[in-house]
Amino acid sequence: TYYIRATGASAGKADFYLVQNVGALMEEEHQNGLAHVLEHMAFHATEHFPEGVPAFLKRRGIQDLNAYTGADETVYHIDGVPTTDGGLVDSCLLILHDWSSAINLADKEIDKERGVIREEWRSRNSGMLRIMTDAQATMYPDSKYADCMPIGSIDVINNFPYQDIRDYYAKWYRPDLQGIVIVGDINACLLYTS
């Protein structure tokens, strides 16, 4: 599904999103945290961007890209893309394509990201987060939301077999669960002819 909206918010620029209708709730117990790991892996090599998406975009002057994983969704975005550069607009569409179905999941890159996520988990593991985590069982009784923290389980992050994340990606990253959103100074008619 494509959502393209021309707005006057930022003259000459648009924001590009891949909205994946899959988050931490879809994980099985042995996959606790894989949605978040996969989100991180999208910034490593992809089929068309073997040096990684951030390296390509930074060379083109774009610094604002990110992603997040929630319980119900994973969202990737590239902000402030100059729309007067048709080649760059096409490249951003290709990045969304690669995020949707062509992330390289190399063993050594997965292992690098395990360390990054361990540090993210350690830095976020505050008293407030522990209280919130404990309160979820009361707030969402008899629901998968009761124990759903998108950052996942450190035990799973440290030990999941490489094939588990590849299987998760193949199962959940598919067109019927994805939306492309482009908002800004964009001519939708030109996108359909690209």
mmCIF file of C-alpha atoms in Angstrom:
data_model
loop_
_atom_site.group_PDB
_atom_site.id
_atom_site.type_symbol
_atom_site.label_atom_id
_atom_site.label_comp_id
_atom_site.label_asym_id
_atom_site.label_seq_id
_atom_site.Cartn_x
_atom_site.Cartn_y
_atom_site.Cartn_z
ATOM 1 C CA THR A 1 0.000 0.000 0.000
ATOM 2 C CA TYR A 2 1.268 3.445 -0.892
ATOM 3 C CA TYR A 3 0.351 6.672 0.879
ATOM 4 C CA ILE A 4 1.654 9.733 -0.943
ATOM 5 C CA ARG A 5 0.708 13.169 0.290
ATOM 6 C CA ALA A 6 1.899 16.479 -1.110
ATOM 7 C CA THR A 7 2.141 19.110 1.626
ATOM 8 C CA GLY A 8 3.638 22.555 1.894
ATOM 9 C CA ALA A 9 5.435 21.736 5.140
ATOM 10 C CA SER A 10 8.994 21.673 3.727
ATOM 11 C CA ALA A 11 9.523 23.258 0.339
ATOM 12 C CA GLY A 12 11.648 21.084 -1.911
ATOM 13 C CA LYS A 13 11.829 18.155 0.541
ATOM 14 C CA ALA A 14 9.926 15.011 1.438
ATOM 15 C CA ASP A 15 10.053 12.276 4.046
ATOM 16 C CA PHE A 16 10.030 8.590 3.099
ATOM 17 C CA TYR A 17 8.731 5.811 5.368
ATOM 18 C CA LEU A 18 8.448 2.060 5.288
ATOM 19 C CA VAL A 19 5.769 1.072 7.803
ATOM 20 C CA GLN A 20 5.975 -2.605 8.643
ATOM 21 C CA ASN A 21 2.789 -3.851 10.311
ATOM 22 C CA VAL A 22 4.847 -6.213 12.457
ATOM 23 C CA GLY A 23 6.430 -5.614 15.819
ATOM 24 C CA ALA A 24 7.458 -7.394 18.967
ATOM 25 C CA LEU A 25 4.008 -8.949 19.481
ATOM 26 C CA MET A 26 4.577 -11.288 16.543
ATOM 27 C CA GLU A 27 7.662 -12.831 18.141
ATOM 28 C CA GLU A 28 7.603 -16.269 19.661
ATOM 29 C CA GLU A 29 9.404 -16.694 22.985
ATOM 30 C CA HIS A 30 12.644 -17.885 21.354
ATOM 31 C CA GLN A 31 12.496 -14.798 19.071
ATOM 32 C CA ASN A 32 12.085 -12.193 21.848
ATOM 33 C CA GLY A 33 13.893 -9.153 20.430
ATOM 34 C CA LEU A 34 14.346 -10.264 16.807
ATOM 35 C CA ALA A 35 12.029 -7.549 15.443
ATOM 36 C CA HIS A 36 14.346 -4.998 17.046
ATOM 37 C CA VAL A 37 17.519 -6.757 15.835
ATOM 38 C CA LEU A 38 16.115 -6.815 12.302
ATOM 39 C CA GLU A 39 15.380 -3.086 12.506
ATOM 40 C CA HIS A 40 19.055 -2.507 13.378
ATOM 41 C CA MET A 41 20.234 -4.801 10.567
ATOM 42 C CA ALA A 42 18.474 -2.630 7.963
ATOM 43 C CA PHE A 43 21.243 -0.066 8.433
ATOM 44 C CA HIS A 44 23.916 -2.571 7.458
ATOM 45 C CA ALA A 45 24.326 -3.894 3.918
ATOM 46 C CA THR A 46 21.347 -4.379 1.633
ATOM 47 C CA GLU A 47 21.167 -5.777 -1.882
ATOM 48 C CA HIS A 48 21.596 -2.411 -3.636
ATOM 49 C CA PHE A 49 23.551 -0.628 -0.877
ATOM 50 C CA PRO A 50 26.338 -3.035 0.111
ATOM 51 C CA GLU A 51 28.177 -0.322 2.060
ATOM 52 C CA GLY A 52 25.026 0.323 4.108
ATOM 53 C CA VAL A 53 22.195 2.793 3.639
ATOM 54 C CA PRO A 54 23.599 5.451 6.057
ATOM 55 C CA ALA A 55 26.897 5.644 4.167
ATOM 56 C CA PHE A 56 25.102 6.152 0.847
ATOM 57 C CA LEU A 57 22.739 8.821 2.198
ATOM 58 C CA LYS A 58 25.458 10.719 4.059
ATOM 59 C CA ARG A 59 27.429 10.999 0.807
ATOM 60 C CA ARG A 60 24.299 12.583 -0.662
ATOM 61 C CA GLY A 61 23.952 15.043 2.242
ATOM 62 C CA ILE A 62 21.128 13.290 4.098
ATOM 63 C CA GLN A 63 21.772 12.762 7.800
ATOM 64 C CA ASP A 64 18.239 12.234 9.136
ATOM 65 C CA LEU A 65 17.260 8.587 8.960
ATOM 66 C CA ASN A 66 16.173 6.250 11.694
ATOM 67 C CA ALA A 67 13.791 3.488 12.680
ATOM 68 C CA TYR A 68 11.933 2.182 15.692
ATOM 69 C CA THR A 69 10.323 -1.061 16.752
ATOM 70 C CA GLY A 70 7.128 -1.075 18.768
ATOM 71 C CA ALA A 71 4.797 -3.794 19.939
ATOM 72 C CA ASP A 72 2.658 -3.541 16.797
ATOM 73 C CA GLU A 73 4.882 -2.006 14.129
ATOM 74 C CA THR A 74 8.373 -1.297 12.903
ATOM 75 C CA VAL A 75 8.867 1.999 11.087
ATOM 76 C CA TYR A 76 11.855 3.088 9.008
ATOM 77 C CA HIS A 77 12.237 6.668 7.787
ATOM 78 C CA ILE A 78 14.423 8.979 5.753
ATOM 79 C CA ASP A 79 13.666 12.658 6.342
ATOM 80 C CA GLY A 80 14.384 15.803 4.354
ATOM 81 C CA VAL A 81 15.060 14.246 0.943
ATOM 82 C CA PRO A 82 15.498 16.957 -1.723
ATOM 83 C CA THR A 83 12.734 16.258 -4.221
ATOM 84 C CA THR A 84 14.358 18.302 -6.995
ATOM 85 C CA ASP A 85 16.923 15.481 -7.335
ATOM 86 C CA GLY A 86 14.984 12.775 -9.182
ATOM 87 C CA GLY A 87 17.869 10.335 -8.898
ATOM 88 C CA LEU A 88 17.942 10.711 -5.128
ATOM 89 C CA VAL A 89 14.175 10.262 -4.900
ATOM 90 C CA ASP A 90 14.543 7.045 -6.933
ATOM 91 C CA SER A 91 17.372 5.913 -4.638
ATOM 92 C CA CYS A 92 15.209 6.493 -1.567
ATOM 93 C CA LEU A 93 12.472 4.369 -3.098
ATOM 94 C CA LEU A 94 15.095 1.675 -3.748
ATOM 95 C CA ILE A 95 16.186 1.898 -0.096
ATOM 96 C CA LEU A 96 12.573 1.311 0.992
ATOM 97 C CA HIS A 97 12.499 -1.671 -1.369
ATOM 98 C CA ASP A 98 15.678 -3.091 0.130
ATOM 99 C CA TRP A 99 14.444 -2.593 3.679
ATOM 100 C CA SER A 100 11.232 -4.387 2.759
ATOM 101 C CA SER A 101 12.838 -7.462 1.206
ATOM 102 C CA ALA A 102 16.594 -7.262 0.594
ATOM 103 C CA ILE A 103 18.459 -6.754 3.881
ATOM 104 C CA ASN A 104 21.686 -8.752 3.922
ATOM 105 C CA LEU A 105 21.827 -10.700 7.147
ATOM 106 C CA ALA A 106 25.504 -11.654 7.271
ATOM 107 C CA ASP A 107 26.650 -13.576 10.341
ATOM 108 C CA LYS A 108 29.444 -11.141 11.261
ATOM 109 C CA GLU A 109 27.091 -8.137 10.965
ATOM 110 C CA ILE A 110 24.506 -9.871 13.171
ATOM 111 C CA ASP A 111 27.207 -10.473 15.777
ATOM 112 C CA LYS A 112 28.241 -6.789 15.667
ATOM 113 C CA GLU A 113 24.639 -5.754 16.237
ATOM 114 C CA ARG A 114 24.260 -8.090 19.228
ATOM 115 C CA GLY A 115 26.845 -5.920 21.001
ATOM 116 C CA VAL A 116 25.113 -2.687 20.005
ATOM 117 C CA ILE A 117 21.781 -3.946 21.321
ATOM 118 C CA ARG A 118 23.361 -5.199 24.568
ATOM 119 C CA GLU A 119 24.680 -1.681 25.150
ATOM 120 C CA GLU A 120 21.305 -0.142 24.240
ATOM 121 C CA TRP A 121 19.596 -2.531 26.670
ATOM 122 C CA ARG A 122 22.127 -1.694 29.427
ATOM 123 C CA SER A 123 21.745 2.067 28.951
ATOM 124 C CA ARG A 124 17.947 1.903 28.988
ATOM 125 C CA ASN A 125 17.646 -0.488 31.926
ATOM 126 C CA SER A 126 16.684 2.260 34.361
ATOM 127 C CA GLY A 127 14.500 1.994 37.436
ATOM 128 C CA MET A 128 11.641 3.604 35.533
ATOM 129 C CA LEU A 129 11.846 1.005 32.745
ATOM 130 C CA ARG A 130 11.865 -1.827 35.282
ATOM 131 C CA ILE A 131 8.761 -0.363 36.975
ATOM 132 C CA MET A 132 7.016 0.001 33.616
ATOM 133 C CA THR A 133 7.937 -3.562 32.646
ATOM 134 C CA ASP A 134 6.579 -4.916 35.928
ATOM 135 C CA ALA A 135 3.377 -2.835 35.594
ATOM 136 C CA GLN A 136 2.539 -4.200 32.160
ATOM 137 C CA ALA A 137 1.214 -7.447 33.627
ATOM 138 C CA THR A 138 -1.318 -5.422 35.642
ATOM 139 C CA MET A 139 -2.131 -3.037 32.813
ATOM 140 C CA TYR A 140 -2.604 -5.808 30.205
ATOM 141 C CA PRO A 141 -3.765 -8.933 32.071
ATOM 142 C CA ASP A 142 -4.133 -12.057 29.963
ATOM 143 C CA SER A 143 -2.619 -10.290 26.971
ATOM 144 C CA LYS A 144 0.595 -10.683 25.031
ATOM 145 C CA TYR A 145 1.181 -6.968 25.731
ATOM 146 C CA ALA A 146 1.793 -7.957 29.378
ATOM 147 C CA ASP A 147 5.318 -9.134 28.641
ATOM 148 C CA CYS A 148 6.075 -7.444 25.334
ATOM 149 C CA MET A 149 9.150 -5.228 25.432
ATOM 150 C CA PRO A 150 10.439 -4.492 21.918
ATOM 151 C CA ILE A 151 14.092 -4.399 22.999
ATOM 152 C CA GLY A 152 13.736 -8.094 23.768
ATOM 153 C CA SER A 153 15.466 -10.590 25.999
ATOM 154 C CA ILE A 154 19.231 -10.280 26.441
ATOM 155 C CA ASP A 155 19.462 -14.076 26.580
ATOM 156 C CA VAL A 156 17.784 -14.326 23.163
ATOM 157 C CA ILE A 157 19.871 -11.464 21.736
ATOM 158 C CA ASN A 158 23.091 -13.150 22.851
ATOM 159 C CA ASN A 159 22.215 -16.652 21.670
ATOM 160 C CA PHE A 160 19.738 -16.773 18.793
ATOM 161 C CA PRO A 161 20.961 -18.821 15.810
ATOM 162 C CA TYR A 162 21.534 -16.764 12.652
ATOM 163 C CA GLN A 163 18.816 -18.665 10.815
ATOM 164 C CA ASP A 164 16.186 -17.527 13.341
ATOM 165 C CA ILE A 165 16.405 -13.886 12.218
ATOM 166 C CA ARG A 166 16.422 -14.921 8.546
ATOM 167 C CA ASP A 167 13.288 -17.004 9.137
ATOM 168 C CA TYR A 168 11.604 -14.134 11.001
ATOM 169 C CA TYR A 169 12.416 -11.743 8.128
ATOM 170 C CA ALA A 170 11.113 -14.161 5.489
ATOM 171 C CA LYS A 171 7.899 -14.810 7.427
ATOM 172 C CA TRP A 172 6.909 -11.266 8.377
ATOM 173 C CA TYR A 173 8.419 -8.842 5.854
ATOM 174 C CA ARG A 174 6.010 -9.197 2.970
ATOM 175 C CA PRO A 175 3.945 -6.740 0.920
ATOM 176 C CA ASP A 176 0.595 -7.410 2.612
ATOM 177 C CA LEU A 177 2.107 -6.186 5.898
ATOM 178 C CA GLN A 178 3.920 -3.143 4.501
ATOM 179 C CA GLY A 179 3.066 0.417 3.621
ATOM 180 C CA ILE A 180 5.097 3.067 1.855
ATOM 181 C CA VAL A 181 4.476 6.622 3.050
ATOM 182 C CA ILE A 182 5.882 9.681 1.284
ATOM 183 C CA VAL A 183 4.964 13.089 2.654
ATOM 184 C CA GLY A 184 6.166 16.535 1.602
ATOM 185 C CA ASP A 185 6.871 18.511 -1.529
ATOM 186 C CA ILE A 186 6.346 15.585 -3.883
ATOM 187 C CA ASN A 187 4.514 15.044 -7.135
ATOM 188 C CA ALA A 188 2.795 11.679 -6.801
ATOM 189 C CA CYS A 189 2.287 11.440 -10.556
ATOM 190 C CA LEU A 190 6.048 11.483 -11.111
ATOM 191 C CA LEU A 191 6.551 8.640 -8.633
ATOM 192 C CA TYR A 192 4.186 6.397 -10.531
ATOM 193 C CA THR A 193 6.132 6.906 -13.738
ATOM 194 C CA SER A 194 9.598 6.373 -12.172
#
